[in-house]
Short mmCIF file of C-alpha atoms and ligand atoms in Angstrom, two decimals:
data_model
loop_
_atom_site.label_atom_id
_atom_site.label_comp_id
_atom_site.label_asym_id
_atom_site.label_seq_id
_atom_site.Cartn_x
_atom_site.Cartn_y
_atom_site.Cartn_z
CA MET A 1 0.07 0.01 0.23
CA LEU A 2 0.86 3.35 -0.63
CA VAL A 3 -0.59 7.02 -0.63
CA ILE A 4 0.34 10.12 -2.57
CA THR A 5 -0.99 13.14 -1.41
CA ASN A 6 -1.14 16.95 -1.63
CA GLY A 7 0.05 16.55 -5.46
CA ARG A 8 -0.97 17.85 -9.14
CA ILE A 9 -2.47 14.79 -10.85
CA PHE A 10 -1.65 14.78 -14.49
CA ASP A 11 -2.63 12.58 -16.83
CA PRO A 12 -2.62 14.71 -19.97
CA CYS A 13 -4.23 11.89 -22.38
CA HIS A 14 -6.89 11.34 -20.41
CA GLY A 15 -7.73 14.93 -19.34
CA ILE A 16 -6.65 14.89 -15.71
CA ASP A 17 -5.22 17.69 -13.98
CA GLN A 18 -6.03 18.44 -10.90
CA PRO A 19 -5.00 18.62 -6.94
CA GLY A 20 -5.29 15.03 -5.04
CA GLU A 21 -4.49 12.05 -3.40
CA LEU A 22 -3.90 9.12 -5.19
CA PHE A 23 -3.72 5.25 -3.76
CA ILE A 24 -2.07 2.22 -4.56
CA LYS A 25 -2.90 -0.96 -2.99
CA GLU A 26 -1.73 -4.45 -4.39
CA GLY A 27 0.57 -2.94 -6.82
CA LYS A 28 -2.59 -1.37 -8.70
CA ILE A 29 -4.29 2.01 -8.65
CA GLU A 30 -6.92 1.63 -6.36
CA SER A 31 -8.31 5.34 -6.32
CA VAL A 32 -7.57 8.92 -7.68
CA GLY A 33 -8.97 12.23 -6.77
CA THR A 34 -9.92 14.69 -3.54
CA GLY A 35 -10.94 13.23 -0.58
CA ILE A 36 -10.66 9.58 -1.33
CA SER A 37 -10.45 7.12 1.51
CA PHE A 38 -7.58 4.92 2.61
CA PRO A 39 -6.44 2.98 5.95
CA SER A 40 -4.06 5.75 8.08
CA SER A 41 -1.64 2.74 8.11
CA ALA A 42 -0.86 3.08 4.43
CA PRO A 43 2.72 4.65 4.23
CA MET A 44 2.73 7.93 2.68
CA ILE A 45 4.30 10.52 0.14
CA ASP A 46 3.64 14.00 0.54
CA ALA A 47 4.22 15.30 -2.74
CA LYS A 48 3.23 19.13 -2.01
CA GLY A 49 4.26 21.34 -5.29
CA LEU A 50 5.06 18.13 -7.01
CA ILE A 51 3.75 16.61 -10.23
CA ILE A 52 2.05 12.96 -10.32
CA SER A 53 1.90 11.58 -13.71
CA PRO A 54 2.08 8.11 -15.52
CA GLY A 55 5.49 6.49 -15.21
CA PHE A 56 7.01 6.97 -18.74
CA VAL A 57 7.35 4.34 -21.27
CA ASP A 58 10.55 4.26 -23.34
CA LEU A 59 10.28 2.68 -26.91
CA HIS A 60 14.06 2.51 -27.88
CA CYS A 61 16.52 1.43 -25.44
CA HIS A 62 19.98 -0.57 -25.16
CA LEU A 63 20.12 -2.77 -22.50
CA ARG A 64 23.08 -4.79 -23.92
CA GLU A 65 22.20 -7.92 -22.36
CA PRO A 66 23.09 -10.63 -23.49
CA GLY A 67 26.81 -9.95 -24.98
CA PHE A 68 27.81 -6.58 -24.12
CA GLU A 69 27.47 -6.65 -20.25
CA GLU A 70 30.70 -4.70 -19.84
CA GLU A 71 28.26 -1.50 -21.32
CA GLU A 72 25.12 -2.10 -19.45
CA THR A 73 23.12 -4.95 -18.13
CA ILE A 74 19.56 -5.62 -17.69
CA ALA A 75 19.84 -4.60 -13.78
CA SER A 76 22.39 -1.47 -14.04
CA GLY A 77 19.72 -0.40 -17.36
CA THR A 78 16.79 -0.83 -15.72
CA GLN A 79 17.94 1.30 -12.66
CA ALA A 80 19.11 3.75 -14.62
CA ALA A 81 15.75 4.10 -16.05
CA ALA A 82 14.37 4.33 -12.92
CA VAL A 83 16.26 7.58 -12.20
CA GLY A 84 14.96 9.01 -15.20
CA GLY A 85 11.60 8.07 -14.62
CA PHE A 86 10.80 5.19 -16.78
CA THR A 87 8.68 2.65 -15.72
CA THR A 88 8.28 0.65 -18.89
CA VAL A 89 11.45 0.28 -21.50
CA CYS A 90 11.64 -1.83 -24.87
CA CYS A 91 14.91 -3.32 -25.52
CA MET A 92 16.22 -3.44 -28.63
CA PRO A 93 17.62 -6.58 -30.03
CA ASN A 94 21.11 -5.65 -31.14
CA THR A 95 22.86 -7.93 -28.12
CA ASP A 96 25.10 -11.16 -28.75
CA PRO A 97 23.23 -13.01 -29.89
CA PRO A 98 20.45 -10.74 -31.33
CA VAL A 99 17.18 -11.64 -30.32
CA ASP A 100 16.16 -13.51 -33.29
CA SER A 101 14.33 -16.54 -31.71
CA LYS A 102 12.01 -17.51 -28.88
CA SER A 103 14.99 -18.85 -26.77
CA ILE A 104 16.43 -15.35 -26.24
CA VAL A 105 13.37 -13.84 -26.03
CA ASN A 106 12.48 -16.05 -23.15
CA TRP A 107 16.25 -15.49 -21.75
CA ILE A 108 15.54 -11.82 -21.78
CA LYS A 109 12.19 -12.10 -20.15
CA LYS A 110 13.60 -14.64 -17.59
CA ARG A 111 16.91 -12.03 -17.07
CA ALA A 112 14.24 -9.26 -16.59
CA SER A 113 12.37 -11.21 -13.96
CA GLU A 114 15.24 -11.70 -11.79
CA SER A 115 16.86 -8.30 -12.21
CA ALA A 116 14.89 -5.57 -13.56
CA VAL A 117 13.44 -2.82 -11.38
CA VAL A 118 11.13 -1.67 -14.34
CA ASN A 119 9.17 -3.49 -16.58
CA VAL A 120 10.93 -4.43 -19.87
CA LEU A 121 9.52 -5.38 -23.03
CA PRO A 122 11.66 -7.10 -25.61
CA ILE A 123 11.52 -6.24 -29.25
CA GLY A 124 12.92 -8.74 -31.65
CA CYS A 125 14.73 -8.70 -34.75
CA ILE A 126 13.13 -8.34 -38.30
CA THR A 127 15.87 -10.59 -39.86
CA LYS A 128 18.06 -13.42 -38.87
CA GLY A 129 21.12 -12.38 -37.33
CA ARG A 130 20.21 -8.97 -38.12
CA LYS A 131 21.96 -9.63 -41.41
CA GLY A 132 18.99 -8.01 -43.48
CA LYS A 133 19.08 -11.03 -45.56
CA GLU A 134 16.20 -13.41 -44.28
CA VAL A 135 13.00 -12.42 -42.07
CA CYS A 136 12.72 -14.09 -38.52
CA ASP A 137 9.83 -16.36 -37.69
CA MET A 138 7.68 -13.55 -36.50
CA ALA A 139 5.03 -15.85 -35.34
CA GLU A 140 7.31 -17.91 -33.12
CA LEU A 141 8.74 -14.16 -31.81
CA ALA A 142 5.49 -12.72 -31.12
CA GLU A 143 4.18 -15.80 -29.33
CA ALA A 144 7.40 -15.15 -27.05
CA GLY A 145 5.96 -11.77 -26.34
CA VAL A 146 7.91 -9.11 -28.35
CA VAL A 147 6.13 -5.70 -28.70
CA ALA A 148 7.76 -4.58 -32.00
CA PHE A 149 10.16 -5.98 -34.39
CA SER A 150 13.50 -4.26 -35.49
CA ASP A 151 17.05 -4.39 -36.66
CA ASP A 152 17.98 -0.91 -34.84
CA GLY A 153 21.72 -0.11 -35.56
CA ASP A 154 21.09 -0.98 -39.15
CA SER A 155 18.19 -0.59 -41.87
CA VAL A 156 16.84 -3.64 -43.82
CA PRO A 157 18.93 -2.75 -46.55
CA ASP A 158 17.16 -4.93 -49.09
CA SER A 159 13.41 -3.27 -50.23
CA GLN A 160 12.19 -6.59 -51.00
CA VAL A 161 13.08 -8.32 -47.38
CA MET A 162 11.47 -5.16 -46.11
CA CYS A 163 8.08 -5.73 -48.13
CA HIS A 164 7.96 -9.34 -46.98
CA ALA A 165 8.65 -8.37 -43.48
CA MET A 166 6.11 -5.98 -43.47
CA ASP A 167 3.58 -8.47 -45.16
CA TYR A 168 4.45 -10.65 -42.54
CA SER A 169 4.25 -8.20 -39.78
CA ARG A 170 0.53 -7.63 -40.32
CA ASP A 171 -0.46 -10.93 -39.27
CA PHE A 172 0.56 -9.96 -35.56
CA ASP A 173 -0.38 -6.12 -35.36
CA LEU A 174 2.90 -5.62 -33.79
CA PRO A 175 5.04 -2.46 -35.72
CA LEU A 176 8.31 -2.76 -37.67
CA ILE A 177 10.78 0.14 -36.12
CA GLU A 178 13.00 0.84 -38.59
CA HIS A 179 16.38 2.49 -38.01
CA CYS A 180 16.72 4.68 -41.12
CA GLU A 181 19.96 4.79 -42.54
CA ASP A 182 21.41 4.24 -46.22
CA LYS A 183 24.50 2.64 -45.59
CA PRO A 184 26.22 3.39 -48.96
CA LEU A 185 25.50 6.95 -48.30
CA THR A 186 26.81 7.34 -44.81
CA ASN A 187 29.48 4.52 -44.87
CA GLY A 188 32.63 6.09 -42.81
CA GLY A 189 30.63 9.15 -41.92
CA VAL A 190 30.97 10.62 -38.39
CA ILE A 191 28.81 13.59 -37.63
CA ASN A 192 26.37 15.39 -39.79
CA GLU A 193 27.38 16.40 -43.18
CA GLY A 194 27.75 20.54 -42.74
CA TRP A 195 29.86 23.20 -41.61
CA VAL A 196 31.31 21.48 -38.59
CA ALA A 197 32.29 18.25 -40.48
CA ASP A 198 34.15 20.18 -42.90
CA ARG A 199 35.87 22.31 -40.37
CA LEU A 200 37.19 19.09 -38.26
CA GLY A 201 38.09 17.40 -41.45
CA LEU A 202 35.56 14.57 -41.10
CA LYS A 203 32.99 12.65 -43.39
CA GLY A 204 29.87 14.10 -43.20
CA ILE A 205 26.67 12.40 -43.20
CA PRO A 206 23.82 13.43 -45.35
CA ALA A 207 20.04 14.28 -44.35
CA ALA A 208 19.26 12.41 -47.26
CA ALA A 209 21.01 8.92 -45.85
CA GLU A 210 18.14 9.13 -43.23
CA GLU A 211 15.44 10.39 -45.67
CA ILE A 212 15.79 7.68 -48.55
CA ILE A 213 14.80 5.06 -46.08
CA VAL A 214 11.93 7.14 -44.47
CA ALA A 215 10.61 7.37 -48.26
CA ARG A 216 11.38 3.94 -49.15
CA ASP A 217 9.25 2.25 -46.16
CA LEU A 218 6.61 4.77 -46.13
CA ALA A 219 6.06 3.79 -49.96
CA LEU A 220 6.37 0.21 -48.56
CA ALA A 221 3.91 0.95 -45.44
CA ARG A 222 1.47 2.36 -48.23
CA LEU A 223 1.59 -0.73 -50.06
CA THR A 224 1.61 -3.48 -47.66
CA GLY A 225 -0.63 -1.80 -45.37
CA ALA A 226 1.85 -2.62 -42.15
CA LYS A 227 2.53 -0.62 -39.02
CA LEU A 228 5.70 1.01 -39.44
CA HIS A 229 7.42 3.03 -36.72
CA ILE A 230 10.30 5.23 -37.81
CA ALA A 231 12.83 5.47 -34.79
CA HIS A 232 14.97 8.67 -34.04
CA VAL A 233 13.91 10.92 -36.67
CA SER A 234 16.50 13.56 -37.00
CA THR A 235 15.75 15.53 -39.90
CA ARG A 236 13.41 18.25 -41.42
CA GLY A 237 12.83 16.18 -44.39
CA ALA A 238 12.19 13.12 -42.58
CA VAL A 239 9.51 15.19 -40.55
CA GLU A 240 7.90 16.28 -43.91
CA LEU A 241 8.02 12.83 -45.46
CA ILE A 242 6.17 11.29 -42.46
CA ARG A 243 3.99 14.52 -42.13
CA HIS A 244 2.72 13.67 -46.00
CA ALA A 245 2.36 10.02 -45.28
CA LYS A 246 0.17 10.78 -42.19
CA ARG A 247 -2.28 12.97 -44.04
CA ASN A 248 -2.51 10.05 -46.41
CA GLY A 249 -3.74 7.39 -44.31
CA VAL A 250 -0.29 5.47 -44.17
CA PRO A 251 -0.02 3.72 -40.69
CA VAL A 252 2.99 4.96 -39.60
CA THR A 253 4.22 6.38 -35.98
CA ALA A 254 7.32 7.98 -35.41
CA GLU A 255 9.81 8.78 -32.31
CA VAL A 256 12.28 11.53 -31.55
CA THR A 257 15.20 11.68 -28.84
CA PRO A 258 15.87 13.98 -26.39
CA HIS A 259 19.44 14.82 -27.67
CA HIS A 260 17.90 15.56 -31.10
CA LEU A 261 15.64 17.89 -30.04
CA THR A 262 17.97 19.61 -27.68
CA LEU A 263 22.02 19.79 -29.41
CA THR A 264 23.05 20.70 -32.68
CA GLN A 265 26.17 19.56 -34.50
CA GLU A 266 28.21 22.51 -32.86
CA ARG A 267 28.01 20.23 -29.78
CA VAL A 268 30.48 18.22 -31.15
CA MET A 269 33.22 20.60 -31.03
CA ASN A 270 34.84 21.28 -27.86
CA MET A 271 37.28 24.49 -27.29
CA SER A 272 38.02 23.53 -23.90
CA SER A 273 41.81 22.88 -24.43
CA GLY A 274 42.91 26.06 -23.13
CA ARG A 275 45.03 26.58 -25.95
CA GLY A 276 42.65 27.57 -28.08
CA GLN A 277 42.90 24.66 -30.04
CA LEU A 278 39.99 22.93 -31.70
CA LYS A 279 38.99 19.36 -29.96
CA TYR A 280 36.14 17.43 -30.59
CA ASP A 281 33.66 15.46 -28.00
CA SER A 282 33.04 12.06 -29.04
CA ASP A 283 30.10 11.90 -26.34
CA ALA A 284 28.28 13.91 -28.72
CA LYS A 285 28.92 11.14 -31.65
CA VAL A 286 25.56 9.41 -31.73
CA TYR A 287 23.62 7.74 -35.01
CA PRO A 288 21.73 9.39 -36.51
CA PRO A 289 24.23 12.48 -35.80
CA LEU A 290 22.89 15.42 -34.16
CA ARG A 291 21.99 18.17 -36.93
CA THR A 292 20.95 21.35 -37.23
CA GLN A 293 18.50 24.19 -35.47
CA ASP A 294 16.25 24.44 -38.20
CA ASP A 295 16.04 20.42 -37.95
CA ILE A 296 15.19 21.18 -34.51
CA ASP A 297 12.62 23.55 -34.99
CA ALA A 298 10.81 21.04 -37.34
CA LEU A 299 11.23 18.16 -34.92
CA LEU A 300 9.32 20.37 -32.48
CA GLU A 301 6.87 21.38 -34.85
CA GLY A 302 6.54 17.57 -35.60
CA LEU A 303 5.74 16.79 -31.92
CA LYS A 304 3.22 19.39 -31.24
CA GLU A 305 1.38 18.59 -34.42
CA GLY A 306 1.46 14.75 -33.55
CA VAL A 307 3.22 14.16 -36.80
CA ILE A 308 5.98 12.87 -34.19
CA ASP A 309 4.02 10.75 -31.83
CA ALA A 310 6.36 10.16 -29.20
CA ILE A 311 9.86 10.74 -27.08
CA ALA A 312 12.02 7.67 -26.90
CA THR A 313 15.68 7.81 -25.22
CA ASP A 314 17.90 5.33 -27.82
CA HIS A 315 19.54 5.26 -24.47
CA ALA A 316 23.19 3.50 -25.65
CA PRO A 317 25.82 2.97 -22.88
CA HIS A 318 29.00 2.79 -24.20
CA THR A 319 32.22 1.97 -22.43
CA GLN A 320 35.20 4.64 -21.79
CA ALA A 321 37.49 2.59 -23.99
CA GLN A 322 34.93 2.69 -26.88
CA LYS A 323 34.35 6.13 -26.82
CA LYS A 324 37.95 7.99 -25.62
CA CYS A 325 39.59 7.64 -28.85
CA GLU A 326 39.66 9.31 -32.15
CA LEU A 327 36.45 10.39 -33.28
CA GLU A 328 36.30 8.20 -36.44
CA LEU A 329 36.77 5.42 -34.40
CA ALA A 330 34.55 6.00 -31.49
CA ALA A 331 31.21 4.09 -31.12
CA PHE A 332 28.07 5.73 -31.78
CA GLY A 333 25.80 6.52 -29.17
CA ILE A 334 24.60 8.36 -25.93
CA SER A 335 23.70 7.16 -22.57
CA GLY A 336 20.14 8.59 -22.20
CA PHE A 337 18.02 7.23 -19.54
CA GLU A 338 19.20 9.79 -16.57
CA THR A 339 19.50 13.31 -18.47
CA ALA A 340 16.53 12.61 -20.52
CA PHE A 341 13.38 14.06 -18.60
CA GLY A 342 16.03 17.09 -17.35
CA SER A 343 16.99 18.12 -20.93
CA LEU A 344 13.57 17.95 -22.24
CA MET A 345 12.77 20.25 -19.30
CA GLY A 346 14.55 22.52 -20.77
CA LEU A 347 12.27 22.77 -23.81
CA LEU A 348 9.43 23.32 -21.26
CA HIS A 349 11.12 26.39 -19.28
CA ALA A 350 11.73 27.79 -22.59
CA GLY A 351 8.69 27.96 -23.75
CA LYS A 352 8.85 25.49 -26.83
CA ILE A 353 6.88 22.90 -25.79
CA ASP A 354 3.98 22.62 -23.20
CA LEU A 355 3.64 20.29 -20.14
CA GLY A 356 0.61 18.50 -21.70
CA THR A 357 2.45 17.64 -24.99
CA LEU A 358 5.75 16.77 -22.98
CA ILE A 359 3.98 14.09 -20.66
CA SER A 360 1.82 12.79 -23.21
CA LYS A 361 4.86 12.16 -25.53
CA LEU A 362 6.48 10.21 -22.66
CA THR A 363 3.48 8.17 -21.69
CA CYS A 364 0.34 7.21 -23.24
CA GLU A 365 1.50 8.03 -26.74
CA PRO A 366 4.42 5.86 -26.91
CA ALA A 367 2.14 3.25 -25.08
CA ARG A 368 -0.27 3.42 -28.09
CA VAL A 369 2.46 2.86 -30.81
CA ILE A 370 3.10 -0.71 -29.27
CA GLY A 371 -1.32 -1.19 -28.69
CA ARG A 372 -0.62 -1.23 -24.83
CA GLU A 373 -2.59 2.26 -24.36
CA SER A 374 -5.28 0.72 -21.83
CA ASP A 375 -2.22 -0.53 -19.25
CA LEU A 376 0.53 1.55 -19.88
CA GLY A 377 1.02 5.36 -19.53
CA THR A 378 -2.20 5.88 -17.77
CA LEU A 379 -3.46 6.66 -14.04
CA ARG A 380 -6.74 4.63 -14.81
CA VAL A 381 -8.18 3.21 -11.68
CA GLY A 382 -7.55 -0.32 -12.02
CA ALA A 383 -4.06 -0.36 -14.02
CA MET A 384 -0.89 -1.44 -12.82
CA ALA A 385 0.69 1.38 -10.63
CA ASN A 386 3.27 2.81 -12.83
CA ILE A 387 3.99 6.47 -11.70
CA VAL A 388 6.54 9.17 -11.52
CA ILE A 389 6.31 12.00 -9.38
CA PHE A 390 8.83 15.13 -10.35
CA ASP A 391 9.25 18.56 -9.48
CA VAL A 392 9.36 21.27 -12.36
CA GLY A 393 11.58 23.55 -10.23
CA ARG A 394 13.89 21.45 -8.91
CA GLU A 395 17.64 22.52 -10.59
CA TRP A 396 20.29 20.02 -10.27
CA GLN A 397 23.69 19.29 -12.17
CA VAL A 398 24.54 16.33 -14.41
CA ASP A 399 27.61 14.29 -13.01
CA ARG A 400 28.16 11.40 -15.17
CA SER A 401 30.46 9.82 -12.24
CA ARG A 402 27.22 9.40 -10.25
CA PHE A 403 25.45 7.59 -13.18
CA VAL A 404 23.52 4.44 -12.40
CA SER A 405 24.04 3.32 -15.64
CA ARG A 406 27.39 1.49 -16.60
CA GLY A 407 27.35 3.97 -19.76
CA GLU A 408 29.10 7.74 -18.66
CA ASN A 409 28.84 8.43 -22.41
CA THR A 410 26.96 11.57 -22.27
CA PRO A 411 27.02 15.07 -23.67
CA PHE A 412 24.91 16.65 -20.89
CA ASP A 413 28.32 16.32 -18.04
CA GLY A 414 28.36 19.37 -16.47
CA CYS A 415 25.07 20.79 -17.68
CA TRP A 416 22.87 22.55 -15.00
CA PHE A 417 18.71 21.24 -15.61
CA LYS A 418 15.89 22.54 -14.10
CA GLY A 419 13.38 19.81 -13.59
CA LYS A 420 13.75 16.73 -11.88
CA VAL A 421 12.12 13.21 -11.18
CA LEU A 422 11.93 12.57 -7.52
CA VAL A 423 10.12 9.10 -7.26
CA THR A 424 9.60 6.39 -9.43
CA ILE A 425 7.05 3.66 -8.81
CA VAL A 426 6.96 0.53 -10.74
CA ASN A 427 3.85 -1.89 -10.27
CA GLY A 428 3.32 -0.64 -6.49
CA GLU A 429 6.89 -0.27 -5.34
CA ILE A 430 9.11 2.37 -4.95
CA VAL A 431 12.32 1.56 -7.22
CA TYR A 432 13.67 5.03 -7.15
CA GLN A 433 13.64 8.03 -4.42
CA ASP A 434 15.68 11.02 -4.32
CA ASP A 435 17.40 11.88 -1.29
CA SER A 436 14.90 14.77 -0.50
CA VAL A 437 11.65 12.68 -0.67
CA ARG A 438 10.61 11.06 2.62
CA VAL A 439 7.69 8.15 3.00
CA ASP A 440 5.83 8.55 6.05
CA HIS A 441 4.98 5.27 8.09
CA GLU A 442 1.97 6.25 10.20
O1 DOR B 501 24.05 6.05 -31.83
C1 DOR B 501 23.50 4.98 -31.79
N1 DOR B 501 23.62 3.86 -31.21
N2 DOR B 501 22.44 4.53 -32.73
C2 DOR B 501 22.27 3.45 -32.82
O2 DOR B 501 20.65 3.28 -33.35
C3 DOR B 501 22.49 2.31 -31.94
C4 DOR B 501 23.09 2.95 -30.96
C5 DOR B 501 24.02 1.65 -30.41
O3 DOR B 501 23.37 0.41 -30.43
O4 DOR B 501 24.92 1.90 -29.98
#
């Protein structure tokens, strides 16, 4: 049992924004509102001045297990997710072995049941071994409980294979999540094609590398009627393509990451060497690359209009050895769970997004993408109690050495954020609690 009192209860998808209490019993939301009754023996959190919302749902993260445990484990990754306010995370299948069979899905589910502190929903591969050649046994993966299919980290390069996968996926009504990258065009590319790449003498990655695959897959989704979800959209052109497709009834959804909404390509440069020497910061190397302010403006417009459905972290932890090397050799990826909310709150305080849009893109909207809006991302009475309590005004500084994630690869180290997750509750249990929060027992 747990009672949260005095907070602002906020569930924008369901039109709830009111002061009141929330009572959790046997892991579920028992009642919500003002003047609700609960036993006086129930442990209590006073949420005065705080917001109580559905726990965040992340459609896109890398927990690295099995195979890359030096980067992250299901235990460490889900603890980091809890710090970030995420109560459900969908994990990508670019593990070793990749998640292309029932036995690996079952292994992840078992591992999660033993060590995860938030709900873990596995994503299965589109093609066997993520090799892009032969479509997986999707029926077997769906039966084992995957919530989507993806070869994330790579696109499916062959249009015929992708078309076949889309046809097949309709039987299960699960989305195909596509990492949109035309490899022959990005080959050897390190950061966005533009002035920063020119200045640093690096091969650039053009926006077209993303847009070519977005356009191809939208055409295939129109042809097959399959559910397509575009991962980590980063360019204005991709937003325009998706907008046009949605207007024409193509069954497509899309996500954007916090870093693509808040950082530009300039972040890769780092002038901190002291002698005015141009240096670079590999912690800002990510795929797709950080782009331009014009792209950010388009992504924000897309979010507000509903062209982009969800915000997803693409939490991609790497070891220091994989990052602290020449920029050309460094791994792509940002460890995102612990900075996602704080960085997004910067957009709120700058007046670039409103709280309702922000929270819906982190809760019911991602849940809808995987067809789970009735039980995830909601404060509905009877739903499992997956809840986050946050303070929009709390200021804090990012310190990667205190990350719970094994991946310290963040371009936000040292940044001050205004807005912090204070409590995360999964299935009725407190899995993260800021030092400033007290749970009172009678
Ligand atoms: O930067 C990235 N890192 N982008 C991806 O699509 C994959 C991810 C990873 O697995 O490290």
